[in-house]
Amino acid sequence: MDAPTKQDWMTIRRDNTTSALEIAYEEGLTGFTVVNREDKRITLKEGGTFTEFVSCSYMGLETHPALIEAAHQALKTKGLHLSSSRSAMHPVYLPQLESLLSEIYRGCGVSVFTSTSSVHLGVLPLLGSNSLKGYPIRKRAHWLMDKTAHASMQVLRGILQQFGEISRVQSTDPESMSAALKNCAERQETPILLIDGIGSMSGLVPIAQLSHQLEKAGGYLYVDDAHGISITGHHGAGYALAAVDSQLPHHMLLAGSLSKAFGGAGGFVVVSDPRDIPSIQTLANPQVFGHSIMVPMLAANVAAAKIHLSDEIDSLQKRLWDNVRLFDSLTHNRLLNAGIQSPVRGVLFDTEEDGLQACRILRANGILMFPVFYPIIAKGKAMLRFAFSAAHTELDIKQLADSLNVVTRTGLWKSHTAIT
């Protein structure tokens, strides 16, 4: 009799995925094709203008005149792209951007990548192989992968296993963390915890508490703060850095996004010692073999960084959180993440069909959002995710609250009473 074989993760995902997302695409409930927009009002190819709560550009900077003008000027003088690895040739905006980001992160070392996923792919193997001298590994690394860590880290488990064992942990569960760290200590391994700062679907991770635990254990904390960048912190340095008193500890690495609230495109890594940057730029695969960000977007990133270093970022942050607080007030703190400093709110449904029906109602009321199903959430469930922005108006917020009230009255959202 043949021995049973362990299924790969993609087969498991495929076999457990239903037709819910396909139905959402077919009915125009997601996968929107946008032909025009004005602030948060978008016009779709098939017709109709809607208020969107889909975009993760939480500061609304993607339409800022300074970013658009910078991109236009770069396009006219330098073209679309320098298709080359950064070691061979790169636009003048790249070192400018890294210098400005280093200023935002108070003199830490910063290196820019084409995406946050590329940061993970480039930096984590260097960390695990003891190639970053500011983060020495004793004996062998042991990766502690938080169960809610972003898929762009989860998918690297096969690669990371070349450098050490991987254990999945629940970072918000003290017993899970204590057991994992005790195991590492007994085996004289260096624990490296991989977490999100602010989840794209869930709430906040206790960065300060975890930082203290990892420091005490002689390990490292690697934070993907893609959704936390810009929305809070001095100069918009983000949720994770603000949680550790705005100074990156020696045992912490930060991965950030330029493609969400920052307003541009790309990703970056922040390390406590700038002397590790040459190793990252000469050894990280995406840096050595990949091209740099498109020239106009790099120029826009530079413009965005300058805004972050000005007082304007403070007013944009205030506008964002005023919108979020207004929405929580209108919905009586009944949505997922209500009352916490996250720009994302969610409504969870018992079945995929309930979620799809709620999507239909919201679209009929002029609202577009992001419906999610397995594997992003539990099998058989559905969630509607709403992303808020400084660019939303008070009327936009009230329109969403009123539309959710219609959904609630249908009984689809069974765990809550009607919003009044």
Coordinates of C-alpha atoms in Angstrom, one line a residue:
M1 CA 0.0 0.0 0.0
D2 CA 1.4 3.4 -1.0
A3 CA 2.3 5.7 1.9
P4 CA 0.1 8.8 2.2
T5 CA 1.6 11.9 0.8
K6 CA 1.2 15.3 2.2
Q7 CA -0.7 17.7 0.0
D8 CA 1.0 20.9 -1.1
W9 CA -0.6 24.2 0.1
M10 CA -1.7 25.2 -3.4
T11 CA -3.7 22.0 -3.9
I12 CA -5.3 22.4 -0.5
R13 CA -6.3 26.0 -1.3
R14 CA -7.6 25.0 -4.7
D15 CA -9.7 22.1 -3.4
N16 CA -11.2 24.3 -0.7
T17 CA -12.0 27.3 -2.8
T18 CA -15.6 27.7 -3.8
S19 CA -17.1 29.6 -6.7
A20 CA -18.0 32.7 -4.6
L21 CA -15.2 34.9 -5.9
E22 CA -16.0 33.8 -9.5
I23 CA -19.6 34.8 -8.9
A24 CA -18.5 38.2 -7.6
Y25 CA -16.5 38.8 -10.7
E26 CA -19.3 37.7 -13.0
E27 CA -21.8 40.0 -11.3
G28 CA -19.4 43.0 -11.2
L29 CA -19.2 43.0 -7.4
T30 CA -15.4 43.0 -7.5
G31 CA -12.7 43.2 -10.1
F32 CA -13.8 46.6 -11.2
T33 CA -12.5 48.2 -14.4
V34 CA -12.2 52.0 -13.8
V35 CA -12.4 54.4 -16.7
N36 CA -12.5 57.7 -14.7
R37 CA -12.4 59.0 -11.1
E38 CA -12.8 62.1 -9.1
D39 CA -11.5 61.8 -5.6
K40 CA -13.4 58.7 -4.2
R41 CA -16.0 58.6 -7.0
I42 CA -15.1 56.2 -9.7
T43 CA -16.8 55.4 -13.1
L44 CA -16.7 51.9 -14.3
K45 CA -16.3 50.6 -17.9
E46 CA -19.7 49.0 -17.9
G47 CA -21.3 52.3 -16.7
G48 CA -22.3 53.8 -13.4
T49 CA -20.4 56.1 -10.9
F50 CA -19.9 54.8 -7.4
T51 CA -18.2 55.8 -4.1
E52 CA -15.3 53.4 -3.5
F53 CA -14.0 52.0 -0.2
V54 CA -11.6 49.7 -2.0
S55 CA -8.3 51.6 -2.4
C56 CA -5.6 51.2 0.3
S57 CA -4.3 54.7 -0.5
Y58 CA -5.4 55.9 3.0
M59 CA -3.9 59.4 2.7
G60 CA -5.4 60.1 -0.7
L61 CA -1.9 61.1 -2.0
E62 CA -2.2 59.3 -5.3
T63 CA -4.0 62.4 -6.7
H64 CA -1.9 65.0 -5.0
P65 CA -0.8 67.7 -7.4
A66 CA 2.9 67.5 -6.2
L67 CA 3.1 63.8 -7.0
I68 CA 1.4 64.1 -10.4
E69 CA 3.7 67.1 -11.4
A70 CA 6.8 65.2 -10.3
A71 CA 5.8 62.1 -12.4
H72 CA 5.1 64.3 -15.4
Q73 CA 8.4 66.1 -15.2
A74 CA 10.3 62.8 -14.8
L75 CA 8.4 61.3 -17.8
K76 CA 9.3 64.2 -20.0
T77 CA 13.0 64.3 -19.1
K78 CA 13.9 60.7 -18.4
G79 CA 11.3 58.5 -20.0
L80 CA 9.3 55.7 -18.6
H81 CA 11.9 53.3 -17.4
L82 CA 15.6 52.4 -16.9
S83 CA 15.3 48.7 -17.4
S84 CA 18.3 47.6 -15.5
S85 CA 19.3 46.3 -12.1
R86 CA 20.1 49.1 -9.7
S87 CA 23.7 48.0 -9.5
A88 CA 24.1 48.7 -13.2
M89 CA 22.0 51.8 -13.6
H90 CA 19.4 53.6 -11.7
P91 CA 17.4 56.9 -11.8
V92 CA 18.6 59.9 -9.8
Y93 CA 15.4 59.7 -7.8
L94 CA 16.4 56.4 -6.2
P95 CA 19.2 57.7 -3.9
Q96 CA 17.1 60.8 -3.2
L97 CA 14.2 58.7 -2.1
E98 CA 16.4 56.5 0.2
S99 CA 17.9 59.6 1.7
L100 CA 14.5 61.1 2.5
L101 CA 13.2 57.8 3.9
S102 CA 16.3 57.6 6.1
E103 CA 15.4 61.1 7.4
I104 CA 11.8 59.9 8.1
Y105 CA 13.2 56.9 10.0
R106 CA 15.7 59.0 12.0
G107 CA 19.0 57.9 10.4
C108 CA 18.2 54.2 10.1
G109 CA 19.4 52.4 7.0
V110 CA 16.8 52.2 4.2
S111 CA 16.8 50.4 0.9
V112 CA 14.0 50.6 -1.7
F113 CA 12.6 47.6 -3.6
T114 CA 9.9 47.3 -6.3
S115 CA 7.4 45.9 -3.8
T116 CA 7.0 44.9 -0.2
S117 CA 6.9 41.2 -1.3
S118 CA 10.3 41.8 -2.9
V119 CA 11.6 43.1 0.4
H120 CA 10.6 39.8 2.1
L121 CA 12.2 37.7 -0.7
G122 CA 15.4 39.7 -0.6
V123 CA 15.9 40.4 3.1
L124 CA 14.7 37.3 4.9
P125 CA 17.3 35.0 3.3
L126 CA 20.0 37.4 4.2
L127 CA 18.7 37.6 7.8
G128 CA 18.5 33.8 8.1
S129 CA 21.9 33.2 6.6
N130 CA 23.7 35.5 9.0
S131 CA 24.5 38.0 6.2
L132 CA 23.4 41.1 8.1
K133 CA 26.0 41.9 10.7
G134 CA 23.7 44.1 12.7
Y135 CA 21.5 41.0 13.3
P136 CA 23.8 38.1 14.1
I137 CA 22.4 34.6 14.2
R138 CA 23.6 32.2 16.9
K139 CA 23.8 28.6 15.7
R140 CA 20.7 28.6 13.5
A141 CA 17.6 30.7 12.9
H142 CA 14.2 29.5 13.9
W143 CA 11.4 31.3 12.1
L144 CA 8.2 32.0 14.1
M145 CA 5.6 32.7 11.4
D146 CA 2.5 34.4 12.9
K147 CA -0.7 32.8 11.7
T148 CA -2.0 36.1 10.5
A149 CA 1.2 37.2 8.7
H150 CA 0.7 38.4 5.1
A151 CA 0.6 35.8 2.4
S152 CA 3.7 37.3 0.8
M153 CA 5.6 36.0 3.9
Q154 CA 3.7 32.7 4.3
V155 CA 4.5 31.7 0.7
L156 CA 8.2 31.9 1.4
R157 CA 8.1 29.1 4.0
G158 CA 9.8 26.6 1.6
I159 CA 12.6 29.1 1.0
L160 CA 13.1 30.0 4.7
Q161 CA 13.3 26.3 5.7
Q162 CA 16.8 26.3 4.1
F163 CA 18.0 28.5 6.9
G164 CA 16.1 27.1 9.9
E165 CA 13.0 25.4 11.1
I166 CA 9.6 27.2 10.8
S167 CA 6.9 27.2 13.6
R168 CA 3.6 28.8 13.2
V169 CA 2.5 30.9 16.2
Q170 CA -0.3 33.1 17.4
S171 CA 1.5 36.3 18.3
T172 CA -1.4 37.6 20.3
D173 CA -1.5 34.4 22.5
P174 CA 1.1 34.7 25.3
E175 CA 1.2 30.9 25.8
S176 CA 1.9 30.3 22.1
M177 CA 4.7 32.8 22.1
S178 CA 6.2 31.6 25.4
A179 CA 6.2 28.0 24.3
A180 CA 7.9 28.9 21.0
L181 CA 10.5 31.1 22.6
K182 CA 11.3 28.5 25.2
N183 CA 11.8 25.9 22.5
C184 CA 14.2 28.1 20.7
A185 CA 16.2 28.8 23.9
E186 CA 16.5 25.1 24.7
R187 CA 17.8 24.4 21.2
Q188 CA 20.1 27.5 21.2
E189 CA 18.4 28.9 18.1
T190 CA 17.7 32.5 17.2
P191 CA 14.0 33.2 17.1
I192 CA 12.8 35.5 14.3
L193 CA 9.2 36.4 14.5
L194 CA 7.5 37.4 11.3
I195 CA 4.3 39.5 11.7
D196 CA 2.1 42.2 10.2
G197 CA 1.8 45.5 12.0
I198 CA -1.7 46.3 10.9
G199 CA -3.6 43.5 9.3
S200 CA -5.3 44.1 5.9
M201 CA -8.3 42.2 7.2
S202 CA -7.9 42.2 11.0
G203 CA -6.7 44.5 13.7
L204 CA -3.5 45.6 15.4
V205 CA -0.6 43.5 16.5
P206 CA 1.0 44.3 20.0
I207 CA 4.3 45.5 18.5
A208 CA 5.8 46.9 21.8
Q209 CA 5.0 43.7 23.8
L210 CA 6.4 41.4 21.1
S211 CA 9.5 43.6 20.7
H212 CA 10.2 43.2 24.4
Q213 CA 9.7 39.4 24.2
L214 CA 12.0 39.0 21.3
E215 CA 14.7 41.2 22.7
K216 CA 14.7 39.3 26.0
A217 CA 14.9 36.0 24.0
G218 CA 17.9 37.3 22.0
G219 CA 15.8 37.1 18.8
Y220 CA 14.5 39.5 16.1
L221 CA 11.2 41.0 15.2
Y222 CA 10.5 41.4 11.5
V223 CA 7.4 43.6 10.9
D224 CA 5.5 44.0 7.6
D225 CA 3.9 47.4 8.3
A226 CA 2.6 47.9 4.7
H227 CA -0.8 49.0 6.0
G228 CA 0.6 51.1 8.8
I229 CA 2.9 53.3 6.9
S230 CA 2.0 57.0 6.6
I231 CA -1.3 56.8 8.6
T232 CA 0.3 57.5 11.9
G233 CA 3.6 58.3 13.6
H234 CA 6.0 61.3 13.3
H235 CA 6.5 62.1 9.6
G236 CA 4.1 59.2 8.8
A237 CA 6.8 56.6 9.8
G238 CA 3.9 54.2 10.6
Y239 CA 2.2 52.2 13.3
A240 CA 5.0 49.8 14.1
L241 CA 7.7 52.5 14.7
A242 CA 5.3 54.6 16.7
A243 CA 4.6 51.6 18.9
V244 CA 8.3 51.4 19.9
D245 CA 8.6 55.1 20.8
S246 CA 9.6 56.1 17.2
Q247 CA 13.1 54.7 17.4
L248 CA 13.8 51.4 15.7
P249 CA 15.3 48.9 18.2
H250 CA 18.5 47.1 17.3
H251 CA 16.6 43.8 17.2
M252 CA 13.8 44.9 14.8
L253 CA 13.5 45.2 11.0
L254 CA 10.7 47.0 9.3
A255 CA 9.3 46.3 5.8
G256 CA 7.1 49.1 4.4
S257 CA 5.0 49.9 1.4
L258 CA 5.2 52.9 -0.9
S259 CA 2.1 51.7 -2.8
K260 CA -0.6 52.2 -0.2
A261 CA -1.0 55.3 2.0
F262 CA 2.4 56.6 0.9
G263 CA 0.9 57.5 -2.4
G264 CA 3.5 56.1 -4.9
A265 CA 4.8 52.6 -5.8
G266 CA 7.3 50.1 -4.4
G267 CA 8.5 48.9 -1.0
F268 CA 11.4 49.4 1.4
V269 CA 13.2 47.9 4.3
V270 CA 14.4 49.8 7.4
V271 CA 17.3 48.4 9.4
S272 CA 18.8 49.8 12.6
D273 CA 22.3 50.0 11.4
P274 CA 22.9 51.7 8.0
R275 CA 26.1 49.6 7.6
D276 CA 23.8 46.6 6.6
I277 CA 22.5 48.4 3.6
P278 CA 25.5 47.6 1.3
S279 CA 25.0 43.9 2.0
I280 CA 21.3 44.2 1.1
Q281 CA 22.0 46.0 -2.1
T282 CA 24.7 43.6 -3.3
L283 CA 23.3 40.3 -2.1
A284 CA 19.5 40.5 -2.1
N285 CA 18.2 38.8 -5.2
P286 CA 15.6 41.4 -6.2
Q287 CA 18.2 44.1 -5.9
V288 CA 20.9 42.2 -7.9
F289 CA 18.7 40.7 -10.6
G290 CA 15.6 42.9 -10.6
H291 CA 15.0 46.4 -12.1
S292 CA 14.1 49.5 -10.2
I293 CA 10.8 51.2 -9.9
M294 CA 9.4 53.0 -13.0
V295 CA 11.0 56.5 -13.3
P296 CA 7.8 58.6 -13.0
M297 CA 6.7 56.6 -9.9
L298 CA 10.1 57.0 -8.3
A299 CA 9.8 60.8 -8.8
A300 CA 6.3 60.7 -7.3
N301 CA 7.8 58.7 -4.3
V302 CA 10.3 61.5 -3.8
A303 CA 7.5 64.1 -3.8
A304 CA 5.5 62.0 -1.4
A305 CA 8.5 61.7 1.0
K306 CA 8.8 65.5 1.0
I307 CA 5.2 65.7 2.0
H308 CA 5.8 63.3 4.8
L309 CA 8.6 65.5 6.1
S310 CA 6.2 68.5 6.1
D311 CA 3.3 69.5 8.3
E312 CA 0.9 68.4 5.6
I313 CA 1.1 64.8 6.6
D314 CA -0.3 65.7 10.1
S315 CA -3.4 67.3 8.5
L316 CA -3.9 64.3 6.3
Q317 CA -3.6 61.9 9.2
K318 CA -6.2 64.0 11.1
R319 CA -8.6 63.9 8.2
L320 CA -8.3 60.2 7.9
W321 CA -9.0 59.5 11.6
D322 CA -11.8 62.0 11.7
N323 CA -13.4 60.0 8.9
V324 CA -12.9 56.7 10.7
R325 CA -14.3 58.1 14.0
L326 CA -17.3 59.5 12.2
F327 CA -18.0 56.1 10.6
D328 CA -17.6 54.2 13.9
S329 CA -20.0 56.7 15.5
L330 CA -22.6 56.3 12.8
T331 CA -22.4 52.5 12.9
H332 CA -22.2 52.4 16.8
N333 CA -18.8 50.6 16.8
R334 CA -20.4 47.4 15.4
L335 CA -17.9 46.5 12.6
L336 CA -14.7 44.5 12.9
N337 CA -11.8 46.8 14.0
A338 CA -14.2 49.4 15.4
G339 CA -12.6 51.7 17.8
I340 CA -9.0 50.9 17.0
Q341 CA -6.4 52.8 15.0
S342 CA -6.8 50.9 11.7
P343 CA -8.1 52.4 8.5
V344 CA -9.9 49.1 7.7
R345 CA -13.4 48.0 8.8
G346 CA -15.2 44.8 8.1
V347 CA -18.5 43.0 8.2
L348 CA -18.4 39.3 8.6
F349 CA -21.2 37.0 7.2
D350 CA -22.1 33.5 8.2
T351 CA -22.2 32.3 4.6
E352 CA -20.7 33.3 1.3
E353 CA -24.2 33.8 -0.2
D354 CA -25.1 36.3 2.5
G355 CA -21.9 38.2 1.7
L356 CA -22.7 38.2 -2.0
Q357 CA -26.2 39.4 -1.4
A358 CA -24.9 42.2 0.8
C359 CA -22.5 43.2 -2.0
R360 CA -25.4 43.4 -4.4
I361 CA -27.4 45.7 -2.0
L362 CA -24.4 48.0 -1.4
R363 CA -23.7 48.3 -5.1
A364 CA -27.3 49.1 -5.8
N365 CA -26.8 51.9 -3.2
G366 CA -23.8 53.3 -5.0
I367 CA -21.1 51.7 -2.8
L368 CA -18.1 49.5 -3.9
M369 CA -16.0 47.6 -1.5
F370 CA -13.8 44.5 -1.4
P371 CA -15.6 41.2 -0.7
V372 CA -13.3 38.4 0.6
F373 CA -13.7 34.7 0.9
Y374 CA -11.6 31.6 1.7
P375 CA -8.5 31.5 1.8
I376 CA -8.3 35.0 3.1
I377 CA -10.9 34.2 5.8
A378 CA -12.4 31.0 7.1
K379 CA -13.9 28.5 4.7
G380 CA -17.6 29.1 4.0
K381 CA -17.6 32.7 5.5
A382 CA -17.6 36.0 3.7
M383 CA -16.4 39.4 4.7
L384 CA -16.9 42.9 3.2
R385 CA -13.8 45.1 3.7
F386 CA -14.0 48.8 3.7
A387 CA -10.8 50.9 3.4
F388 CA -11.1 54.6 4.5
S389 CA -9.1 57.5 3.2
A390 CA -8.4 61.1 4.0
A391 CA -10.0 61.8 0.6
H392 CA -13.4 60.6 1.7
T393 CA -15.9 63.3 2.4
E394 CA -18.5 63.4 5.3
L395 CA -21.2 62.7 2.7
D396 CA -19.2 59.6 1.5
I397 CA -19.1 58.3 5.1
K398 CA -22.8 58.9 5.7
Q399 CA -23.6 57.2 2.4
L400 CA -21.8 54.0 3.5
A401 CA -23.4 54.0 6.9
D402 CA -26.9 54.4 5.4
S403 CA -26.2 51.6 2.9
L404 CA -25.0 49.3 5.6
N405 CA -28.2 50.1 7.5
V406 CA -30.1 48.7 4.5
V407 CA -28.0 45.5 4.6
T408 CA -28.7 45.1 8.3
R409 CA -32.4 45.4 8.0
T410 CA -32.5 42.5 5.5
G411 CA -31.3 40.1 8.3
L412 CA -28.1 39.1 6.4
W413 CA -26.0 40.6 9.1
K414 CA -27.6 38.5 11.8
S415 CA -25.3 39.3 14.7
H416 CA -26.2 43.0 14.7
T417 CA -29.3 45.0 15.0
A418 CA -30.2 47.7 12.5
I419 CA -28.1 50.9 12.4
T420 CA -30.3 53.8 13.4

